[in-house]
Amino acid sequence: MFEETEPEWLNEEVKTGTTILAIEFNGGVVLGSDSRVSAGASVVNRVMNKLSPLHDKIYCALSGSAADAQTIAEIVNYQLDVHSIEIGEDPQVRSAASLVKNISYKYKEELSAHLIVAGWDRRAGGQVFATLNGLLTRQPFAVGGSGSSYVYGFVDAEYRKDMCKEECQKFVINTLSLAMNRDGSSGGVAYIVTIDEQSTEEKVVLGNDLPKFFDQ
């Protein structure tokens, strides 16, 4: 009897990759990400913006399954809009991070996503929160995605407390450049978002404009 079998590729685990990070400075935060979206050995999108707004001064950096991460960001964006109307003021960064954490934990068996939440609010200034499977922790900086394993030594060595905004922007760009050079799943352009009390600034650094290092 002939037995129909599924193609082998349907049963393979889809590997995803990216590099995301965020860092606090005195008065705000800087977030950064690469732009490559991969499925296994294939690049399916070269220029996806993985820095998603959750509110005017709160963003999240997406890693894991692109669809899962975007879905979480859209849900939290809607819930924060409703919450902001109810309380009559802008939401806190911790509130946004808690919403992300709750969804990630509730659907940890169904979703594959890791989001870093960062932003500015009047109560606590610039804040960075790591969220993963129910974990919620505030950190001076956070790195995630497949490219992070290539740059932990660099960020540990280069990070200094109380860096200014320009130093943090340079820190983010250098980290992304190194990760994109080493990690085959990270690449494309670098997206940067800088948030403080006065403004939310989005910037794109093209691949040719990223800093070069000795082995490049």
JSON list of C-alpha atoms in Angstrom, two decimals:
[
{"chain": "A", "resi": 1, "resn": "MET", "atom": "CA", "xyz": [0.00, 0.00, 0.00]},
{"chain": "A", "resi": 2, "resn": "PHE", "atom": "CA", "xyz": [1.36, 3.40, -0.95]},
{"chain": "A", "resi": 3, "resn": "GLU", "atom": "CA", "xyz": [1.77, 5.70, 2.04]},
{"chain": "A", "resi": 4, "resn": "GLU", "atom": "CA", "xyz": [2.01, 9.39, 1.35]},
{"chain": "A", "resi": 5, "resn": "THR", "atom": "CA", "xyz": [4.61, 11.14, 3.48]},
{"chain": "A", "resi": 6, "resn": "GLU", "atom": "CA", "xyz": [5.14, 14.84, 4.11]},
{"chain": "A", "resi": 7, "resn": "PRO", "atom": "CA", "xyz": [8.20, 16.50, 2.59]},
{"chain": "A", "resi": 8, "resn": "GLU", "atom": "CA", "xyz": [11.11, 16.50, 5.02]},
{"chain": "A", "resi": 9, "resn": "TRP", "atom": "CA", "xyz": [11.37, 20.29, 5.02]},
{"chain": "A", "resi": 10, "resn": "LEU", "atom": "CA", "xyz": [7.89, 20.59, 6.55]},
{"chain": "A", "resi": 11, "resn": "ASN", "atom": "CA", "xyz": [9.11, 18.87, 9.69]},
{"chain": "A", "resi": 12, "resn": "GLU", "atom": "CA", "xyz": [12.30, 20.85, 10.05]},
{"chain": "A", "resi": 13, "resn": "GLU", "atom": "CA", "xyz": [12.56, 23.46, 12.76]},
{"chain": "A", "resi": 14, "resn": "VAL", "atom": "CA", "xyz": [12.66, 26.93, 11.25]},
{"chain": "A", "resi": 15, "resn": "LYS", "atom": "CA", "xyz": [15.65, 28.83, 12.54]},
{"chain": "A", "resi": 16, "resn": "THR", "atom": "CA", "xyz": [15.33, 32.58, 12.93]},
{"chain": "A", "resi": 17, "resn": "GLY", "atom": "CA", "xyz": [18.00, 35.18, 13.59]},
{"chain": "A", "resi": 18, "resn": "THR", "atom": "CA", "xyz": [18.45, 38.83, 14.41]},
{"chain": "A", "resi": 19, "resn": "THR", "atom": "CA", "xyz": [20.35, 41.29, 16.58]},
{"chain": "A", "resi": 20, "resn": "ILE", "atom": "CA", "xyz": [18.53, 43.72, 18.88]},
{"chain": "A", "resi": 21, "resn": "LEU", "atom": "CA", "xyz": [19.68, 45.89, 21.76]},
{"chain": "A", "resi": 22, "resn": "ALA", "atom": "CA", "xyz": [18.72, 48.87, 23.90]},
{"chain": "A", "resi": 23, "resn": "ILE", "atom": "CA", "xyz": [20.65, 51.04, 26.35]},
{"chain": "A", "resi": 24, "resn": "GLU", "atom": "CA", "xyz": [19.75, 53.71, 28.90]},
{"chain": "A", "resi": 25, "resn": "PHE", "atom": "CA", "xyz": [21.42, 57.12, 29.07]},
{"chain": "A", "resi": 26, "resn": "ASN", "atom": "CA", "xyz": [20.79, 59.97, 31.47]},
{"chain": "A", "resi": 27, "resn": "GLY", "atom": "CA", "xyz": [17.42, 61.20, 30.20]},
{"chain": "A", "resi": 28, "resn": "GLY", "atom": "CA", "xyz": [16.45, 58.58, 27.64]},
{"chain": "A", "resi": 29, "resn": "VAL", "atom": "CA", "xyz": [17.19, 55.39, 25.74]},
{"chain": "A", "resi": 30, "resn": "VAL", "atom": "CA", "xyz": [18.62, 54.23, 22.42]},
{"chain": "A", "resi": 31, "resn": "LEU", "atom": "CA", "xyz": [17.31, 51.10, 20.67]},
{"chain": "A", "resi": 32, "resn": "GLY", "atom": "CA", "xyz": [18.86, 49.38, 17.66]},
{"chain": "A", "resi": 33, "resn": "SER", "atom": "CA", "xyz": [18.34, 46.39, 15.38]},
{"chain": "A", "resi": 34, "resn": "ASP", "atom": "CA", "xyz": [19.51, 44.88, 12.14]},
{"chain": "A", "resi": 35, "resn": "SER", "atom": "CA", "xyz": [16.99, 44.42, 9.33]},
{"chain": "A", "resi": 36, "resn": "ARG", "atom": "CA", "xyz": [17.44, 40.87, 8.02]},
{"chain": "A", "resi": 37, "resn": "VAL", "atom": "CA", "xyz": [14.61, 38.34, 8.34]},
{"chain": "A", "resi": 38, "resn": "SER", "atom": "CA", "xyz": [15.66, 34.77, 7.66]},
{"chain": "A", "resi": 39, "resn": "ALA", "atom": "CA", "xyz": [13.98, 31.37, 7.48]},
{"chain": "A", "resi": 40, "resn": "GLY", "atom": "CA", "xyz": [16.62, 28.70, 7.73]},
{"chain": "A", "resi": 41, "resn": "ALA", "atom": "CA", "xyz": [19.29, 29.46, 5.15]},
{"chain": "A", "resi": 42, "resn": "SER", "atom": "CA", "xyz": [17.02, 31.81, 3.18]},
{"chain": "A", "resi": 43, "resn": "VAL", "atom": "CA", "xyz": [16.72, 35.57, 3.57]},
{"chain": "A", "resi": 44, "resn": "VAL", "atom": "CA", "xyz": [13.03, 36.45, 3.23]},
{"chain": "A", "resi": 45, "resn": "ASN", "atom": "CA", "xyz": [13.25, 40.19, 3.95]},
{"chain": "A", "resi": 46, "resn": "ARG", "atom": "CA", "xyz": [16.36, 42.38, 3.82]},
{"chain": "A", "resi": 47, "resn": "VAL", "atom": "CA", "xyz": [14.98, 45.59, 5.31]},
{"chain": "A", "resi": 48, "resn": "MET", "atom": "CA", "xyz": [12.39, 44.86, 8.01]},
{"chain": "A", "resi": 49, "resn": "ASN", "atom": "CA", "xyz": [12.22, 47.46, 10.77]},
{"chain": "A", "resi": 50, "resn": "LYS", "atom": "CA", "xyz": [12.33, 45.44, 14.01]},
{"chain": "A", "resi": 51, "resn": "LEU", "atom": "CA", "xyz": [11.84, 48.50, 16.25]},
{"chain": "A", "resi": 52, "resn": "SER", "atom": "CA", "xyz": [8.10, 48.74, 16.78]},
{"chain": "A", "resi": 53, "resn": "PRO", "atom": "CA", "xyz": [6.34, 51.65, 18.56]},
{"chain": "A", "resi": 54, "resn": "LEU", "atom": "CA", "xyz": [4.16, 50.68, 21.52]},
{"chain": "A", "resi": 55, "resn": "HIS", "atom": "CA", "xyz": [3.33, 54.30, 22.35]},
{"chain": "A", "resi": 56, "resn": "ASP", "atom": "CA", "xyz": [4.70, 57.77, 21.59]},
{"chain": "A", "resi": 57, "resn": "LYS", "atom": "CA", "xyz": [7.83, 57.34, 23.77]},
{"chain": "A", "resi": 58, "resn": "ILE", "atom": "CA", "xyz": [7.89, 53.56, 24.22]},
{"chain": "A", "resi": 59, "resn": "TYR", "atom": "CA", "xyz": [9.32, 51.16, 21.64]},
{"chain": "A", "resi": 60, "resn": "CYS", "atom": "CA", "xyz": [10.13, 47.47, 21.56]},
{"chain": "A", "resi": 61, "resn": "ALA", "atom": "CA", "xyz": [12.82, 45.56, 19.69]},
{"chain": "A", "resi": 62, "resn": "LEU", "atom": "CA", "xyz": [11.61, 42.31, 18.11]},
{"chain": "A", "resi": 63, "resn": "SER", "atom": "CA", "xyz": [13.34, 38.95, 17.83]},
{"chain": "A", "resi": 64, "resn": "GLY", "atom": "CA", "xyz": [12.25, 35.35, 17.33]},
{"chain": "A", "resi": 65, "resn": "SER", "atom": "CA", "xyz": [9.40, 34.61, 14.95]},
{"chain": "A", "resi": 66, "resn": "ALA", "atom": "CA", "xyz": [8.64, 37.83, 13.06]},
{"chain": "A", "resi": 67, "resn": "ALA", "atom": "CA", "xyz": [4.90, 37.11, 12.96]},
{"chain": "A", "resi": 68, "resn": "ASP", "atom": "CA", "xyz": [4.70, 36.25, 16.67]},
{"chain": "A", "resi": 69, "resn": "ALA", "atom": "CA", "xyz": [6.74, 39.28, 17.75]},
{"chain": "A", "resi": 70, "resn": "GLN", "atom": "CA", "xyz": [4.74, 41.67, 15.56]},
{"chain": "A", "resi": 71, "resn": "THR", "atom": "CA", "xyz": [1.48, 40.26, 16.91]},
{"chain": "A", "resi": 72, "resn": "ILE", "atom": "CA", "xyz": [2.55, 40.85, 20.52]},
{"chain": "A", "resi": 73, "resn": "ALA", "atom": "CA", "xyz": [3.65, 44.41, 19.66]},
{"chain": "A", "resi": 74, "resn": "GLU", "atom": "CA", "xyz": [0.31, 45.20, 17.96]},
{"chain": "A", "resi": 75, "resn": "ILE", "atom": "CA", "xyz": [-1.71, 43.84, 20.88]},
{"chain": "A", "resi": 76, "resn": "VAL", "atom": "CA", "xyz": [0.31, 45.82, 23.43]},
{"chain": "A", "resi": 77, "resn": "ASN", "atom": "CA", "xyz": [0.11, 48.97, 21.29]},
{"chain": "A", "resi": 78, "resn": "TYR", "atom": "CA", "xyz": [-3.70, 48.72, 21.30]},
{"chain": "A", "resi": 79, "resn": "GLN", "atom": "CA", "xyz": [-3.88, 47.99, 25.04]},
{"chain": "A", "resi": 80, "resn": "LEU", "atom": "CA", "xyz": [-1.59, 50.91, 25.86]},
{"chain": "A", "resi": 81, "resn": "ASP", "atom": "CA", "xyz": [-3.73, 53.28, 23.80]},
{"chain": "A", "resi": 82, "resn": "VAL", "atom": "CA", "xyz": [-6.80, 52.21, 25.80]},
{"chain": "A", "resi": 83, "resn": "HIS", "atom": "CA", "xyz": [-4.88, 52.40, 29.09]},
{"chain": "A", "resi": 84, "resn": "SER", "atom": "CA", "xyz": [-3.61, 55.90, 28.24]},
{"chain": "A", "resi": 85, "resn": "ILE", "atom": "CA", "xyz": [-7.14, 57.14, 27.59]},
{"chain": "A", "resi": 86, "resn": "GLU", "atom": "CA", "xyz": [-8.39, 55.60, 30.85]},
{"chain": "A", "resi": 87, "resn": "ILE", "atom": "CA", "xyz": [-5.72, 57.19, 33.05]},
{"chain": "A", "resi": 88, "resn": "GLY", "atom": "CA", "xyz": [-5.60, 60.47, 31.11]},
{"chain": "A", "resi": 89, "resn": "GLU", "atom": "CA", "xyz": [-1.82, 60.50, 30.67]},
{"chain": "A", "resi": 90, "resn": "ASP", "atom": "CA", "xyz": [0.95, 58.68, 28.85]},
{"chain": "A", "resi": 91, "resn": "PRO", "atom": "CA", "xyz": [1.61, 55.14, 30.10]},
{"chain": "A", "resi": 92, "resn": "GLN", "atom": "CA", "xyz": [4.73, 54.12, 32.02]},
{"chain": "A", "resi": 93, "resn": "VAL", "atom": "CA", "xyz": [7.44, 52.08, 30.34]},
{"chain": "A", "resi": 94, "resn": "ARG", "atom": "CA", "xyz": [7.10, 49.42, 33.05]},
{"chain": "A", "resi": 95, "resn": "SER", "atom": "CA", "xyz": [3.39, 49.07, 32.21]},
{"chain": "A", "resi": 96, "resn": "ALA", "atom": "CA", "xyz": [4.25, 48.35, 28.58]},
{"chain": "A", "resi": 97, "resn": "ALA", "atom": "CA", "xyz": [6.92, 45.85, 29.59]},
{"chain": "A", "resi": 98, "resn": "SER", "atom": "CA", "xyz": [4.51, 44.12, 31.98]},
{"chain": "A", "resi": 99, "resn": "LEU", "atom": "CA", "xyz": [1.94, 43.71, 29.20]},
{"chain": "A", "resi": 100, "resn": "VAL", "atom": "CA", "xyz": [4.59, 42.16, 26.94]},
{"chain": "A", "resi": 101, "resn": "LYS", "atom": "CA", "xyz": [5.72, 39.86, 29.74]},
{"chain": "A", "resi": 102, "resn": "ASN", "atom": "CA", "xyz": [2.16, 38.72, 30.52]},
{"chain": "A", "resi": 103, "resn": "ILE", "atom": "CA", "xyz": [1.38, 37.86, 26.89]},
{"chain": "A", "resi": 104, "resn": "SER", "atom": "CA", "xyz": [4.74, 36.13, 26.41]},
{"chain": "A", "resi": 105, "resn": "TYR", "atom": "CA", "xyz": [4.21, 34.00, 29.49]},
{"chain": "A", "resi": 106, "resn": "LYS", "atom": "CA", "xyz": [0.55, 33.18, 28.84]},
{"chain": "A", "resi": 107, "resn": "TYR", "atom": "CA", "xyz": [1.29, 31.96, 25.32]},
{"chain": "A", "resi": 108, "resn": "LYS", "atom": "CA", "xyz": [4.84, 30.70, 25.84]},
{"chain": "A", "resi": 109, "resn": "GLU", "atom": "CA", "xyz": [3.95, 27.31, 24.33]},
{"chain": "A", "resi": 110, "resn": "GLU", "atom": "CA", "xyz": [2.44, 28.85, 21.19]},
{"chain": "A", "resi": 111, "resn": "LEU", "atom": "CA", "xyz": [4.63, 31.90, 20.54]},
{"chain": "A", "resi": 112, "resn": "SER", "atom": "CA", "xyz": [8.32, 32.18, 19.79]},
{"chain": "A", "resi": 113, "resn": "ALA", "atom": "CA", "xyz": [9.32, 35.76, 20.48]},
{"chain": "A", "resi": 114, "resn": "HIS", "atom": "CA", "xyz": [11.64, 37.80, 22.68]},
{"chain": "A", "resi": 115, "resn": "LEU", "atom": "CA", "xyz": [11.00, 41.54, 23.01]},
{"chain": "A", "resi": 116, "resn": "ILE", "atom": "CA", "xyz": [13.15, 44.21, 24.61]},
{"chain": "A", "resi": 117, "resn": "VAL", "atom": "CA", "xyz": [10.99, 47.14, 25.78]},
{"chain": "A", "resi": 118, "resn": "ALA", "atom": "CA", "xyz": [12.53, 50.59, 26.21]},
{"chain": "A", "resi": 119, "resn": "GLY", "atom": "CA", "xyz": [11.32, 54.16, 26.46]},
{"chain": "A", "resi": 120, "resn": "TRP", "atom": "CA", "xyz": [10.94, 57.28, 28.56]},
{"chain": "A", "resi": 121, "resn": "ASP", "atom": "CA", "xyz": [8.29, 58.40, 31.03]},
{"chain": "A", "resi": 122, "resn": "ARG", "atom": "CA", "xyz": [7.98, 61.27, 33.51]},
{"chain": "A", "resi": 123, "resn": "ARG", "atom": "CA", "xyz": [8.19, 59.07, 36.59]},
{"chain": "A", "resi": 124, "resn": "ALA", "atom": "CA", "xyz": [11.37, 57.10, 35.93]},
{"chain": "A", "resi": 125, "resn": "GLY", "atom": "CA", "xyz": [13.01, 58.65, 32.84]},
{"chain": "A", "resi": 126, "resn": "GLY", "atom": "CA", "xyz": [14.73, 56.33, 30.37]},
{"chain": "A", "resi": 127, "resn": "GLN", "atom": "CA", "xyz": [14.26, 52.61, 31.06]},
{"chain": "A", "resi": 128, "resn": "VAL", "atom": "CA", "xyz": [15.18, 49.31, 29.40]},
{"chain": "A", "resi": 129, "resn": "PHE", "atom": "CA", "xyz": [13.34, 46.08, 30.25]},
{"chain": "A", "resi": 130, "resn": "ALA", "atom": "CA", "xyz": [14.17, 42.55, 29.15]},
{"chain": "A", "resi": 131, "resn": "THR", "atom": "CA", "xyz": [11.14, 40.25, 28.82]},
{"chain": "A", "resi": 132, "resn": "LEU", "atom": "CA", "xyz": [11.42, 36.52, 28.20]},
{"chain": "A", "resi": 133, "resn": "ASN", "atom": "CA", "xyz": [8.90, 33.77, 29.07]},
{"chain": "A", "resi": 134, "resn": "GLY", "atom": "CA", "xyz": [7.51, 35.61, 32.09]},
{"chain": "A", "resi": 135, "resn": "LEU", "atom": "CA", "xyz": [10.77, 37.30, 33.09]},
{"chain": "A", "resi": 136, "resn": "LEU", "atom": "CA", "xyz": [10.72, 41.06, 33.60]},
{"chain": "A", "resi": 137, "resn": "THR", "atom": "CA", "xyz": [13.91, 42.80, 34.63]},
{"chain": "A", "resi": 138, "resn": "ARG", "atom": "CA", "xyz": [15.14, 46.37, 34.24]},
{"chain": "A", "resi": 139, "resn": "GLN", "atom": "CA", "xyz": [18.71, 46.57, 32.96]},
{"chain": "A", "resi": 140, "resn": "PRO", "atom": "CA", "xyz": [21.09, 49.40, 32.00]},
{"chain": "A", "resi": 141, "resn": "PHE", "atom": "CA", "xyz": [21.34, 47.71, 28.61]},
{"chain": "A", "resi": 142, "resn": "ALA", "atom": "CA", "xyz": [19.96, 44.54, 27.01]},
{"chain": "A", "resi": 143, "resn": "VAL", "atom": "CA", "xyz": [21.04, 42.53, 23.97]},
{"chain": "A", "resi": 144, "resn": "GLY", "atom": "CA", "xyz": [19.05, 39.81, 22.21]},
{"chain": "A", "resi": 145, "resn": "GLY", "atom": "CA", "xyz": [18.75, 37.66, 19.11]},
{"chain": "A", "resi": 146, "resn": "SER", "atom": "CA", "xyz": [21.16, 35.23, 17.50]},
{"chain": "A", "resi": 147, "resn": "GLY", "atom": "CA", "xyz": [23.76, 37.94, 16.92]},
{"chain": "A", "resi": 148, "resn": "SER", "atom": "CA", "xyz": [23.99, 38.73, 20.64]},
{"chain": "A", "resi": 149, "resn": "SER", "atom": "CA", "xyz": [26.20, 35.71, 21.32]},
{"chain": "A", "resi": 150, "resn": "TYR", "atom": "CA", "xyz": [28.91, 37.26, 19.13]},
{"chain": "A", "resi": 151, "resn": "VAL", "atom": "CA", "xyz": [29.01, 40.60, 20.94]},
{"chain": "A", "resi": 152, "resn": "TYR", "atom": "CA", "xyz": [28.55, 39.92, 24.66]},
{"chain": "A", "resi": 153, "resn": "GLY", "atom": "CA", "xyz": [32.28, 40.36, 25.25]},
{"chain": "A", "resi": 154, "resn": "PHE", "atom": "CA", "xyz": [32.26, 43.64, 23.33]},
{"chain": "A", "resi": 155, "resn": "VAL", "atom": "CA", "xyz": [29.28, 45.17, 25.14]},
{"chain": "A", "resi": 156, "resn": "ASP", "atom": "CA", "xyz": [30.58, 44.08, 28.55]},
{"chain": "A", "resi": 157, "resn": "ALA", "atom": "CA", "xyz": [33.93, 45.70, 27.80]},
{"chain": "A", "resi": 158, "resn": "GLU", "atom": "CA", "xyz": [32.60, 48.88, 26.18]},
{"chain": "A", "resi": 159, "resn": "TYR", "atom": "CA", "xyz": [29.63, 49.70, 28.42]},
{"chain": "A", "resi": 160, "resn": "ARG", "atom": "CA", "xyz": [30.17, 52.48, 30.94]},
{"chain": "A", "resi": 161, "resn": "LYS", "atom": "CA", "xyz": [27.71, 53.89, 33.40]},
{"chain": "A", "resi": 162, "resn": "ASP", "atom": "CA", "xyz": [26.34, 57.39, 32.69]},
{"chain": "A", "resi": 163, "resn": "MET", "atom": "CA", "xyz": [27.25, 57.52, 28.99]},
{"chain": "A", "resi": 164, "resn": "CYS", "atom": "CA", "xyz": [25.72, 60.47, 27.14]},
{"chain": "A", "resi": 165, "resn": "LYS", "atom": "CA", "xyz": [23.24, 60.15, 24.28]},
{"chain": "A", "resi": 166, "resn": "GLU", "atom": "CA", "xyz": [25.87, 60.37, 21.53]},
{"chain": "A", "resi": 167, "resn": "GLU", "atom": "CA", "xyz": [28.05, 57.74, 23.23]},
{"chain": "A", "resi": 168, "resn": "CYS", "atom": "CA", "xyz": [25.07, 55.38, 23.52]},
{"chain": "A", "resi": 169, "resn": "GLN", "atom": "CA", "xyz": [24.21, 55.87, 19.85]},
{"chain": "A", "resi": 170, "resn": "LYS", "atom": "CA", "xyz": [27.81, 54.99, 18.91]},
{"chain": "A", "resi": 171, "resn": "PHE", "atom": "CA", "xyz": [27.69, 52.00, 21.27]},
{"chain": "A", "resi": 172, "resn": "VAL", "atom": "CA", "xyz": [24.55, 50.68, 19.56]},
{"chain": "A", "resi": 173, "resn": "ILE", "atom": "CA", "xyz": [25.85, 51.21, 16.01]},
{"chain": "A", "resi": 174, "resn": "ASN", "atom": "CA", "xyz": [29.21, 49.57, 16.76]},
{"chain": "A", "resi": 175, "resn": "THR", "atom": "CA", "xyz": [27.52, 46.58, 18.42]},
{"chain": "A", "resi": 176, "resn": "LEU", "atom": "CA", "xyz": [25.16, 46.08, 15.48]},
{"chain": "A", "resi": 177, "resn": "SER", "atom": "CA", "xyz": [27.99, 46.36, 12.97]},
{"chain": "A", "resi": 178, "resn": "LEU", "atom": "CA", "xyz": [30.04, 43.69, 14.76]},
{"chain": "A", "resi": 179, "resn": "ALA", "atom": "CA", "xyz": [27.06, 41.34, 15.13]},
{"chain": "A", "resi": 180, "resn": "MET", "atom": "CA", "xyz": [25.99, 41.77, 11.50]},
{"chain": "A", "resi": 181, "resn": "ASN", "atom": "CA", "xyz": [29.53, 40.95, 10.37]},
{"chain": "A", "resi": 182, "resn": "ARG", "atom": "CA", "xyz": [29.78, 37.77, 12.48]},
{"chain": "A", "resi": 183, "resn": "ASP", "atom": "CA", "xyz": [26.23, 36.41, 12.48]},
{"chain": "A", "resi": 184, "resn": "GLY", "atom": "CA", "xyz": [24.95, 35.03, 9.17]},
{"chain": "A", "resi": 185, "resn": "SER", "atom": "CA", "xyz": [21.34, 35.58, 10.25]},
{"chain": "A", "resi": 186, "resn": "SER", "atom": "CA", "xyz": [21.87, 39.30, 10.94]},
{"chain": "A", "resi": 187, "resn": "GLY", "atom": "CA", "xyz": [22.47, 41.89, 8.27]},
{"chain": "A", "resi": 188, "resn": "GLY", "atom": "CA", "xyz": [21.00, 44.57, 6.02]},
{"chain": "A", "resi": 189, "resn": "VAL", "atom": "CA", "xyz": [20.74, 48.08, 7.45]},
{"chain": "A", "resi": 190, "resn": "ALA", "atom": "CA", "xyz": [20.77, 49.27, 11.06]},
{"chain": "A", "resi": 191, "resn": "TYR", "atom": "CA", "xyz": [17.66, 50.87, 12.53]},
{"chain": "A", "resi": 192, "resn": "ILE", "atom": "CA", "xyz": [18.20, 53.25, 15.47]},
{"chain": "A", "resi": 193, "resn": "VAL", "atom": "CA", "xyz": [15.58, 54.95, 17.68]},
{"chain": "A", "resi": 194, "resn": "THR", "atom": "CA", "xyz": [16.55, 57.56, 20.27]},
{"chain": "A", "resi": 195, "resn": "ILE", "atom": "CA", "xyz": [13.92, 58.58, 22.83]},
{"chain": "A", "resi": 196, "resn": "ASP", "atom": "CA", "xyz": [14.08, 61.33, 25.44]},
{"chain": "A", "resi": 197, "resn": "GLU", "atom": "CA", "xyz": [11.71, 63.89, 26.95]},
{"chain": "A", "resi": 198, "resn": "GLN", "atom": "CA", "xyz": [11.95, 66.21, 23.95]},
{"chain": "A", "resi": 199, "resn": "SER", "atom": "CA", "xyz": [11.69, 63.85, 21.00]},
{"chain": "A", "resi": 200, "resn": "THR", "atom": "CA", "xyz": [11.58, 60.40, 19.44]},
{"chain": "A", "resi": 201, "resn": "GLU", "atom": "CA", "xyz": [14.14, 60.20, 16.63]},
{"chain": "A", "resi": 202, "resn": "GLU", "atom": "CA", "xyz": [14.26, 57.35, 14.12]},
{"chain": "A", "resi": 203, "resn": "LYS", "atom": "CA", "xyz": [17.35, 56.79, 11.97]},
{"chain": "A", "resi": 204, "resn": "VAL", "atom": "CA", "xyz": [18.52, 54.29, 9.36]},
{"chain": "A", "resi": 205, "resn": "VAL", "atom": "CA", "xyz": [22.23, 53.56, 8.89]},
{"chain": "A", "resi": 206, "resn": "LEU", "atom": "CA", "xyz": [22.92, 51.90, 5.54]},
{"chain": "A", "resi": 207, "resn": "GLY", "atom": "CA", "xyz": [25.26, 48.94, 5.36]},
{"chain": "A", "resi": 208, "resn": "ASN", "atom": "CA", "xyz": [27.96, 50.94, 3.55]},
{"chain": "A", "resi": 209, "resn": "ASP", "atom": "CA", "xyz": [27.88, 53.58, 6.30]},
{"chain": "A", "resi": 210, "resn": "LEU", "atom": "CA", "xyz": [28.33, 51.20, 9.23]},
{"chain": "A", "resi": 211, "resn": "PRO", "atom": "CA", "xyz": [31.75, 51.36, 10.94]},
{"chain": "A", "resi": 212, "resn": "LYS", "atom": "CA", "xyz": [34.42, 48.94, 9.73]},
{"chain": "A", "resi": 213, "resn": "PHE", "atom": "CA", "xyz": [36.60, 46.85, 12.00]},
{"chain": "A", "resi": 214, "resn": "PHE", "atom": "CA", "xyz": [40.00, 45.22, 11.47]},
{"chain": "A", "resi": 215, "resn": "ASP", "atom": "CA", "xyz": [38.71, 42.02, 9.83]},
{"chain": "A", "resi": 216, "resn": "GLN", "atom": "CA", "xyz": [36.32, 43.72, 7.44]}
]
